[in-house]
PDB file of C-alpha atoms in Angstrom:
ATOM      1  CA  MET E  16      11.556 -22.173  20.166  1.00 40.00           C
ATOM      2  CA  ASN E  17      13.650 -22.369  17.031  1.00 42.00           C
ATOM      3  CA  THR E  18      13.664 -19.412  14.680  1.00 43.00           C
ATOM      4  CA  THR E  19      15.776 -18.604  11.684  1.00 46.00           C
ATOM      5  CA  LEU E  20      16.910 -15.414  10.082  1.00 54.00           C
ATOM      6  CA  SER E  21      14.458 -16.117   7.263  1.00 58.00           C
ATOM      7  CA  SER E  22      11.697 -15.934   9.887  1.00 84.00           C
ATOM      8  CA  PRO E  23      12.647 -13.083  12.224  1.00 94.00           C
ATOM      9  CA  VAL E  24      10.710 -11.761  15.192  1.00 97.00           C
ATOM     10  CA  TRP E  25       9.712  -8.148  14.686  1.00 97.00           C
ATOM     11  CA  LEU E  26       9.369  -5.893  17.725  1.00 98.00           C
ATOM     12  CA  PHE E  27       7.384  -2.869  16.594  1.00 98.00           C
ATOM     13  CA  ASP E  28       7.068   0.382  18.461  1.00 98.00           C
ATOM     14  CA  LEU E  29       3.721   2.154  18.039  1.00 98.00           C
ATOM     15  CA  ASP E  30       3.784   5.950  18.312  1.00 97.00           C
ATOM     16  CA  ASN E  31       5.668   7.701  15.491  1.00 96.00           C
ATOM     17  CA  THR E  32       6.537   4.311  14.049  1.00 97.00           C
ATOM     18  CA  LEU E  33       3.239   2.817  12.895  1.00 98.00           C
ATOM     19  CA  HIS E  34       1.366   6.126  12.920  1.00 97.00           C
ATOM     20  CA  ASN E  35       2.018   9.851  13.101  1.00 97.00           C
ATOM     21  CA  ALA E  36       1.564  10.595  16.793  1.00 96.00           C
ATOM     22  CA  SER E  37       3.226  13.996  16.392  1.00 93.00           C
ATOM     23  CA  HIS E  38       0.320  15.252  14.281  1.00 93.00           C
ATOM     24  CA  ALA E  39      -2.206  15.625  17.102  1.00 95.00           C
ATOM     25  CA  ILE E  40      -1.946  12.813  19.639  1.00 96.00           C
ATOM     26  CA  PHE E  41       1.359  13.826  21.226  1.00 93.00           C
ATOM     27  CA  PRO E  42       0.232  17.447  21.643  1.00 94.00           C
ATOM     28  CA  ALA E  43      -2.891  16.164  23.407  1.00 96.00           C
ATOM     29  CA  ILE E  44      -0.851  13.850  25.641  1.00 94.00           C
ATOM     30  CA  VAL E  45       1.622  16.627  26.457  1.00 91.00           C
ATOM     31  CA  ALA E  46      -1.243  18.957  27.394  1.00 94.00           C
ATOM     32  CA  ASN E  47      -2.709  16.289  29.693  1.00 95.00           C
ATOM     33  CA  MET E  48       0.732  15.563  31.101  1.00 94.00           C
ATOM     34  CA  ASN E  49       1.390  19.229  31.830  1.00 95.00           C
ATOM     35  CA  LEU E  50      -1.887  19.562  33.736  1.00 96.00           C
ATOM     36  CA  TYR E  51      -1.122  16.422  35.726  1.00 96.00           C
ATOM     37  CA  ILE E  52       2.433  17.466  36.609  1.00 96.00           C
ATOM     38  CA  ALA E  53       1.266  20.964  37.519  1.00 97.00           C
ATOM     39  CA  ARG E  54      -1.139  19.451  40.056  1.00 96.00           C
ATOM     40  CA  VAL E  55       1.530  17.115  41.445  1.00 96.00           C
ATOM     41  CA  LEU E  56       4.149  19.865  41.802  1.00 96.00           C
ATOM     42  CA  GLY E  57       1.709  22.501  43.039  1.00 94.00           C
ATOM     43  CA  ASP E  58       1.015  23.369  46.676  1.00 92.00           C
ATOM     44  CA  GLY E  59      -2.356  21.649  46.750  1.00 89.00           C
ATOM     45  CA  ILE E  60      -4.195  24.830  45.826  1.00 94.00           C
ATOM     46  CA  THR E  61      -2.204  26.524  43.083  1.00 96.00           C
ATOM     47  CA  PRO E  62      -0.761  24.395  40.246  1.00 96.00           C
ATOM     48  CA  ALA E  63       2.944  24.696  39.470  1.00 96.00           C
ATOM     49  CA  SER E  64       3.983  27.185  36.807  1.00 96.00           C
ATOM     50  CA  ASP E  65       4.611  26.241  33.189  1.00 95.00           C
ATOM     51  CA  ALA E  66       8.342  26.766  33.682  1.00 95.00           C
ATOM     52  CA  VAL E  67       8.487  24.381  36.641  1.00 96.00           C
ATOM     53  CA  VAL E  68       6.440  21.783  34.762  1.00 95.00           C
ATOM     54  CA  ASP E  69       8.601  22.004  31.637  1.00 91.00           C
ATOM     55  CA  ALA E  70      11.792  21.679  33.665  1.00 93.00           C
ATOM     56  CA  ALA E  71      10.560  18.626  35.587  1.00 93.00           C
ATOM     57  CA  ARG E  72       9.164  16.868  32.530  1.00 88.00           C
ATOM     58  CA  THR E  73      12.352  17.386  30.562  1.00 86.00           C
ATOM     59  CA  GLN E  74      14.633  16.424  33.455  1.00 91.00           C
ATOM     60  CA  TYR E  75      12.800  13.185  34.193  1.00 91.00           C
ATOM     61  CA  TRP E  76      12.573  12.202  30.530  1.00 83.00           C
ATOM     62  CA  ARG E  77      16.312  12.696  30.052  1.00 83.00           C
ATOM     63  CA  ARG E  78      17.309  11.017  33.318  1.00 86.00           C
ATOM     64  CA  TYR E  79      14.963   8.035  33.276  1.00 84.00           C
ATOM     65  CA  GLY E  80      13.831   7.727  29.657  1.00 77.00           C
ATOM     66  CA  ALA E  81      10.228   8.403  30.705  1.00 83.00           C
ATOM     67  CA  THR E  82       8.689  11.280  32.633  1.00 89.00           C
ATOM     68  CA  LEU E  83       6.488   8.787  34.458  1.00 92.00           C
ATOM     69  CA  LEU E  84       9.466   7.131  36.156  1.00 92.00           C
ATOM     70  CA  GLY E  85      10.589  10.412  37.677  1.00 94.00           C
ATOM     71  CA  LEU E  86       7.099  11.134  38.977  1.00 95.00           C
ATOM     72  CA  VAL E  87       6.817   7.664  40.491  1.00 94.00           C
ATOM     73  CA  LYS E  88      10.271   7.822  42.051  1.00 93.00           C
ATOM     74  CA  HIS E  89      10.197  11.355  43.413  1.00 95.00           C
ATOM     75  CA  HIS E  90       6.516  12.191  43.906  1.00 95.00           C
ATOM     76  CA  ASN E  91       4.821   8.875  44.770  1.00 94.00           C
ATOM     77  CA  VAL E  92       2.636   9.049  41.684  1.00 96.00           C
ATOM     78  CA  GLN E  93       0.684   5.880  40.874  1.00 95.00           C
ATOM     79  CA  ALA E  94       1.665   4.793  37.368  1.00 95.00           C
ATOM     80  CA  ALA E  95      -1.781   3.470  36.468  1.00 94.00           C
ATOM     81  CA  HIS E  96      -3.432   6.763  37.442  1.00 96.00           C
ATOM     82  CA  PHE E  97      -0.908   8.847  35.497  1.00 96.00           C
ATOM     83  CA  LEU E  98      -1.308   6.695  32.370  1.00 96.00           C
ATOM     84  CA  HIS E  99      -5.092   6.832  32.518  1.00 95.00           C
ATOM     85  CA  GLU E 100      -5.197  10.587  32.989  1.00 96.00           C
ATOM     86  CA  THR E 101      -2.623  11.476  30.341  1.00 96.00           C
ATOM     87  CA  HIS E 102      -3.812   9.056  27.636  1.00 96.00           C
ATOM     88  CA  SER E 103      -7.546   9.646  27.991  1.00 94.00           C
ATOM     89  CA  ILE E 104      -8.092  11.563  24.763  1.00 95.00           C
ATOM     90  CA  GLU E 105     -11.543  12.529  23.574  1.00 91.00           C
ATOM     91  CA  ASP E 106     -12.315  11.225  20.079  1.00 94.00           C
ATOM     92  CA  LEU E 107      -8.889   9.616  19.736  1.00 97.00           C
ATOM     93  CA  ALA E 108      -9.725   8.026  16.379  1.00 96.00           C
ATOM     94  CA  SER E 109     -10.150  11.423  14.722  1.00 97.00           C
ATOM     95  CA  LEU E 110      -6.562  12.339  15.673  1.00 97.00           C
ATOM     96  CA  ILE E 111      -4.873   9.251  14.218  1.00 98.00           C
ATOM     97  CA  ARG E 112      -2.894   9.734  11.020  1.00 97.00           C
ATOM     98  CA  ALA E 113      -1.153   6.831   9.284  1.00 97.00           C
ATOM     99  CA  GLU E 114      -0.100   5.632   5.867  1.00 96.00           C
ATOM    100  CA  ARG E 115      -2.337   3.432   3.796  1.00 94.00           C
ATOM    101  CA  GLY E 116      -1.523  -0.207   3.256  1.00 94.00           C
ATOM    102  CA  LEU E 117       0.106  -0.931   6.627  1.00 95.00           C
ATOM    103  CA  ARG E 118      -1.910  -4.095   7.192  1.00 95.00           C
ATOM    104  CA  GLN E 119      -0.870  -5.537   3.836  1.00 95.00           C
ATOM    105  CA  LEU E 120       2.731  -4.530   4.464  1.00 93.00           C
ATOM    106  CA  LEU E 121       2.940  -6.216   7.866  1.00 94.00           C
ATOM    107  CA  ARG E 122       1.328  -9.343   6.495  1.00 93.00           C
ATOM    108  CA  ARG E 123       4.047  -9.570   3.850  1.00 91.00           C
ATOM    109  CA  LEU E 124       6.911  -9.266   6.313  1.00 93.00           C
ATOM    110  CA  PRO E 125       8.138 -12.761   7.230  1.00 93.00           C
ATOM    111  CA  GLY E 126       8.082 -13.840  10.863  1.00 94.00           C
ATOM    112  CA  ARG E 127       6.225 -13.067  14.075  1.00 95.00           C
ATOM    113  CA  LYS E 128       5.271  -9.572  15.174  1.00 97.00           C
ATOM    114  CA  ILE E 129       5.190  -8.254  18.741  1.00 98.00           C
ATOM    115  CA  LEU E 130       4.062  -4.765  19.691  1.00 98.00           C
ATOM    116  CA  LEU E 131       6.467  -3.178  22.176  1.00 98.00           C
ATOM    117  CA  THR E 132       5.254   0.234  23.295  1.00 97.00           C
ATOM    118  CA  ASN E 133       5.778   2.529  26.270  1.00 94.00           C
ATOM    119  CA  ALA E 134       2.154   3.583  25.857  1.00 95.00           C
ATOM    120  CA  PRO E 135      -0.610   2.082  28.039  1.00 96.00           C
ATOM    121  CA  HIS E 136      -2.469  -1.007  26.869  1.00 97.00           C
ATOM    122  CA  ARG E 137      -5.904   0.572  26.441  1.00 96.00           C
ATOM    123  CA  TYR E 138      -4.566   3.393  24.280  1.00 97.00           C
ATOM    124  CA  ALA E 139      -2.383   1.048  22.202  1.00 98.00           C
ATOM    125  CA  THR E 140      -5.310  -1.297  21.574  1.00 97.00           C
ATOM    126  CA  GLN E 141      -7.508   1.604  20.468  1.00 97.00           C
ATOM    127  CA  VAL E 142      -4.895   2.806  17.972  1.00 98.00           C
ATOM    128  CA  LEU E 143      -4.190  -0.674  16.599  1.00 97.00           C
ATOM    129  CA  ARG E 144      -7.888  -1.396  16.132  1.00 97.00           C
ATOM    130  CA  HIS E 145      -8.403   1.877  14.296  1.00 97.00           C
ATOM    131  CA  LEU E 146      -5.467   1.024  12.016  1.00 97.00           C
ATOM    132  CA  GLY E 147      -6.766  -2.519  11.489  1.00 96.00           C
ATOM    133  CA  LEU E 148      -3.504  -4.003  12.810  1.00 97.00           C
ATOM    134  CA  HIS E 149      -4.606  -5.618  16.088  1.00 94.00           C
ATOM    135  CA  ARG E 150      -4.862  -9.145  14.644  1.00 94.00           C
ATOM    136  CA  LEU E 151      -1.347  -9.039  13.184  1.00 96.00           C
ATOM    137  CA  PHE E 152       0.505  -8.974  16.501  1.00 97.00           C
ATOM    138  CA  GLY E 153       0.897 -12.239  18.375  1.00 94.00           C
ATOM    139  CA  HIS E 154       1.580 -10.293  21.562  1.00 96.00           C
ATOM    140  CA  GLN E 155       1.165  -6.723  22.757  1.00 97.00           C
ATOM    141  CA  VAL E 156       3.622  -5.563  25.404  1.00 98.00           C
ATOM    142  CA  ALA E 157       2.440  -2.206  26.751  1.00 97.00           C
ATOM    143  CA  VAL E 158       3.990  -0.164  29.526  1.00 95.00           C
ATOM    144  CA  GLU E 159       1.929  -1.769  32.315  1.00 95.00           C
ATOM    145  CA  ALA E 160       3.659  -5.082  31.540  1.00 96.00           C
ATOM    146  CA  MET E 161       7.155  -3.575  31.536  1.00 96.00           C
ATOM    147  CA  THR E 162       8.118  -4.540  35.063  1.00 96.00           C
ATOM    148  CA  VAL E 163      11.272  -6.244  36.287  1.00 96.00           C
ATOM    149  CA  ASN E 164      11.436  -7.352  39.924  1.00 95.00           C
ATOM    150  CA  ARG E 165       8.208  -5.397  40.516  1.00 92.00           C
ATOM    151  CA  GLN E 166       9.817  -2.177  39.292  1.00 92.00           C
ATOM    152  CA  LEU E 167       8.557  -0.346  36.216  1.00 94.00           C
ATOM    153  CA  ARG E 168      11.245  -0.644  33.518  1.00 94.00           C
ATOM    154  CA  PRO E 169      10.004   0.701  30.177  1.00 94.00           C
ATOM    155  CA  LYS E 170      12.161   1.042  27.101  1.00 94.00           C
ATOM    156  CA  PRO E 171      15.104   1.621  26.837  1.00 93.00           C
ATOM    157  CA  SER E 172      15.695  -0.705  29.797  1.00 95.00           C
ATOM    158  CA  LYS E 173      18.012  -3.590  28.949  1.00 97.00           C
ATOM    159  CA  LEU E 174      16.549  -5.475  31.906  1.00 97.00           C
ATOM    160  CA  LEU E 175      13.157  -5.262  30.221  1.00 97.00           C
ATOM    161  CA  LEU E 176      14.515  -6.468  26.884  1.00 98.00           C
ATOM    162  CA  ARG E 177      16.293  -9.412  28.520  1.00 98.00           C
ATOM    163  CA  LYS E 178      13.089 -10.364  30.336  1.00 97.00           C
ATOM    164  CA  LEU E 179      11.180 -10.162  27.063  1.00 97.00           C
ATOM    165  CA  MET E 180      13.685 -12.498  25.426  1.00 97.00           C
ATOM    166  CA  ARG E 181      13.306 -15.023  28.229  1.00 97.00           C
ATOM    167  CA  MET E 182       9.516 -14.877  28.379  1.00 95.00           C
ATOM    168  CA  HIS E 183       9.068 -15.402  24.654  1.00 94.00           C
ATOM    169  CA  ARG E 184      12.064 -17.721  24.259  1.00 95.00           C
ATOM    170  CA  LEU E 185      13.725 -15.446  21.732  1.00 96.00           C
ATOM    171  CA  ARG E 186      17.307 -15.067  20.630  1.00 96.00           C
ATOM    172  CA  PRO E 187      18.344 -11.414  20.238  1.00 96.00           C
ATOM    173  CA  ALA E 188      20.041 -12.209  16.919  1.00 96.00           C
ATOM    174  CA  ASN E 189      16.651 -13.241  15.501  1.00 96.00           C
ATOM    175  CA  CYS E 190      14.889 -10.056  16.623  1.00 97.00           C
ATOM    176  CA  ILE E 191      14.438  -6.776  14.779  1.00 98.00           C
ATOM    177  CA  LEU E 192      13.395  -3.705  16.784  1.00 98.00           C
ATOM    178  CA  VAL E 193      11.604  -1.113  14.647  1.00 98.00           C
ATOM    179  CA  GLU E 194      11.566   2.257  16.399  1.00 96.00           C
ATOM    180  CA  ASP E 195      11.657   6.026  16.058  1.00 95.00           C
ATOM    181  CA  THR E 196      13.590   6.525  19.323  1.00 93.00           C
ATOM    182  CA  LEU E 197      17.361   6.162  19.114  1.00 93.00           C
ATOM    183  CA  VAL E 198      18.032   5.400  22.774  1.00 92.00           C
ATOM    184  CA  ASN E 199      15.726   2.374  22.537  1.00 95.00           C
ATOM    185  CA  LEU E 200      17.527   1.141  19.437  1.00 97.00           C
ATOM    186  CA  ARG E 201      20.868   1.563  21.153  1.00 97.00           C
ATOM    187  CA  SER E 202      19.818  -0.713  24.023  1.00 97.00           C
ATOM    188  CA  ALA E 203      18.506  -3.345  21.624  1.00 98.00           C
ATOM    189  CA  HIS E 204      21.697  -3.279  19.563  1.00 98.00           C
ATOM    190  CA  ALA E 205      23.817  -3.669  22.691  1.00 98.00           C
ATOM    191  CA  LEU E 206      21.964  -6.919  23.414  1.00 98.00           C
ATOM    192  CA  GLY E 207      22.558  -8.253  19.900  1.00 97.00           C
ATOM    193  CA  MET E 208      19.293  -7.349  18.185  1.00 97.00           C
ATOM    194  CA  HIS E 209      18.953  -5.929  14.701  1.00 97.00           C
ATOM    195  CA  THR E 210      17.652  -2.365  14.555  1.00 98.00           C
ATOM    196  CA  ALA E 211      15.559  -0.320  12.121  1.00 98.00           C
ATOM    197  CA  TRP E 212      15.109   3.414  12.661  1.00 97.00           C
ATOM    198  CA  VAL E 213      11.914   5.043  11.305  1.00 96.00           C
ATOM    199  CA  THR E 214      12.428   8.770  10.792  1.00 95.00           C
ATOM    200  CA  GLN E 215       9.523  10.331   8.913  1.00 93.00           C
ATOM    201  CA  TYR E 216       7.666  11.600  11.994  1.00 92.00           C
ATOM    202  CA  LEU E 217      10.667  13.051  13.837  1.00 84.00           C
ATOM    203  CA  THR E 218      10.274  16.627  12.649  1.00 59.00           C
ATOM    204  CA  LEU E 219       7.974  17.646  15.514  1.00 46.00           C
ATOM    205  CA  ARG E 220       8.124  17.196  19.261  1.00 50.00           C
ATOM    206  CA  ASP E 221       7.943  13.961  21.170  1.00 50.00           C
ATOM    207  CA  THR E 222       5.984  13.120  24.340  1.00 46.00           C
ATOM    208  CA  ALA E 223       8.588  14.890  26.450  1.00 46.00           C
ATOM    209  CA  GLY E 224       8.052  18.060  24.454  1.00 47.00           C
ATOM    210  CA  LEU E 225      11.602  17.867  23.135  1.00 49.00           C
ATOM    211  CA  ALA E 226      12.401  18.878  19.570  1.00 50.00           C
ATOM    212  CA  HIS E 227      14.420  16.489  17.434  1.00 50.00           C
ATOM    213  CA  PRO E 228      17.274  18.462  15.880  1.00 49.00           C
ATOM    214  CA  GLN E 229      18.108  17.623  12.303  1.00 47.00           C
ATOM    215  CA  LYS E 230      21.552  16.287  13.217  1.00 51.00           C
ATOM    216  CA  ARG E 231      19.899  13.382  15.038  1.00 56.00           C
ATOM    217  CA  LEU E 232      18.724  12.050  11.674  1.00 77.00           C
ATOM    218  CA  ILE E 233      22.260  10.910  10.898  1.00 88.00           C
ATOM    219  CA  ARG E 234      22.320   7.116  11.227  1.00 91.00           C
ATOM    220  CA  PRO E 235      24.367   6.029  14.262  1.00 94.00           C
ATOM    221  CA  ALA E 236      26.498   2.886  14.137  1.00 96.00           C
ATOM    222  CA  TYR E 237      24.037   0.959  16.301  1.00 97.00           C
ATOM    223  CA  VAL E 238      21.265   1.403  13.711  1.00 97.00           C
ATOM    224  CA  ASP E 239      21.404  -1.297  11.049  1.00 97.00           C
ATOM    225  CA  VAL E 240      18.842   0.297   8.757  1.00 97.00           C
ATOM    226  CA  LYS E 241      17.438   3.814   8.597  1.00 96.00           C
ATOM    227  CA  VAL E 242      14.124   4.094   6.749  1.00 96.00           C
ATOM    228  CA  LYS E 243      11.713   6.926   6.245  1.00 95.00           C
ATOM    229  CA  SER E 244       8.717   4.638   6.660  1.00 96.00           C
ATOM    230  CA  VAL E 245       7.947   1.080   7.730  1.00 96.00           C
ATOM    231  CA  ARG E 246       6.816   0.681   4.121  1.00 95.00           C
ATOM    232  CA  ASN E 247      10.516   0.661   3.185  1.00 95.00           C
ATOM    233  CA  LEU E 248      11.314  -2.353   5.369  1.00 95.00           C
ATOM    234  CA  PRO E 249      10.743  -5.104   2.766  1.00 93.00           C
ATOM    235  CA  ALA E 250      13.295  -3.542   0.423  1.00 92.00           C
ATOM    236  CA  ARG E 251      15.867  -3.348   3.253  1.00 92.00           C
ATOM    237  CA  LEU E 252      15.198  -6.771   4.730  1.00 88.00           C
ATOM    238  CA  HIS E 253      18.487  -8.168   3.415  1.00 87.00           C
ATOM    239  CA  ARG E 254      20.340  -5.619   5.576  1.00 87.00           C
ATOM    240  CA  LEU E 255      18.542  -6.874   8.682  1.00 85.00           C
ATOM    241  CA  ARG E 256      19.512 -10.526   8.317  1.00 74.00           C
TER     242      ARG E 256
END
């Protein structure tokens, strides 16, 4: 497939990029995750303590980039079961907060759009439909599809990104990753992609329960463009070409 810089391929993250997951969704996911981990790390009768759960969640997130990977690797957790349990949120639509005009904005951006999210497919589809964005993405790549050699490899895996390039016949230089998570942007930049960092929702905690210190809002060298909102992307498009 031939693409040009005038027609880039946009790889959009979902949570805290296209909507404010920190408002209520992440707290709900973290609560579900804590209950799940407490059962896994408990003795079969008594759940593990909050301190043990917090330590494990944080350790696995920092070591593997996703708490799920640590649970799969060290505790024989089934990924599909974990994702279903932690992302089953009652009345999800009422918790979604997003800016107005996102559909019109994405339509105006030149080029193809692919959703690339470490969230499960069912949850991602629910959020996109509520936002009215589901028809704007040619492909949705959720965490269940992020496997390389039968191993789960979610973002920030470079192996995953290389596989994505091959599957969709993309050149990294024609791709723009739009993300809130710096480690994911760093991997994309290392492979030759353009990178846009969305920062407006980084004042609260992420799915690992980790606070984002203010110093992390300084734009690193591997970020081509730092924007408060995806709404700022059209005005910065020249910096991404």
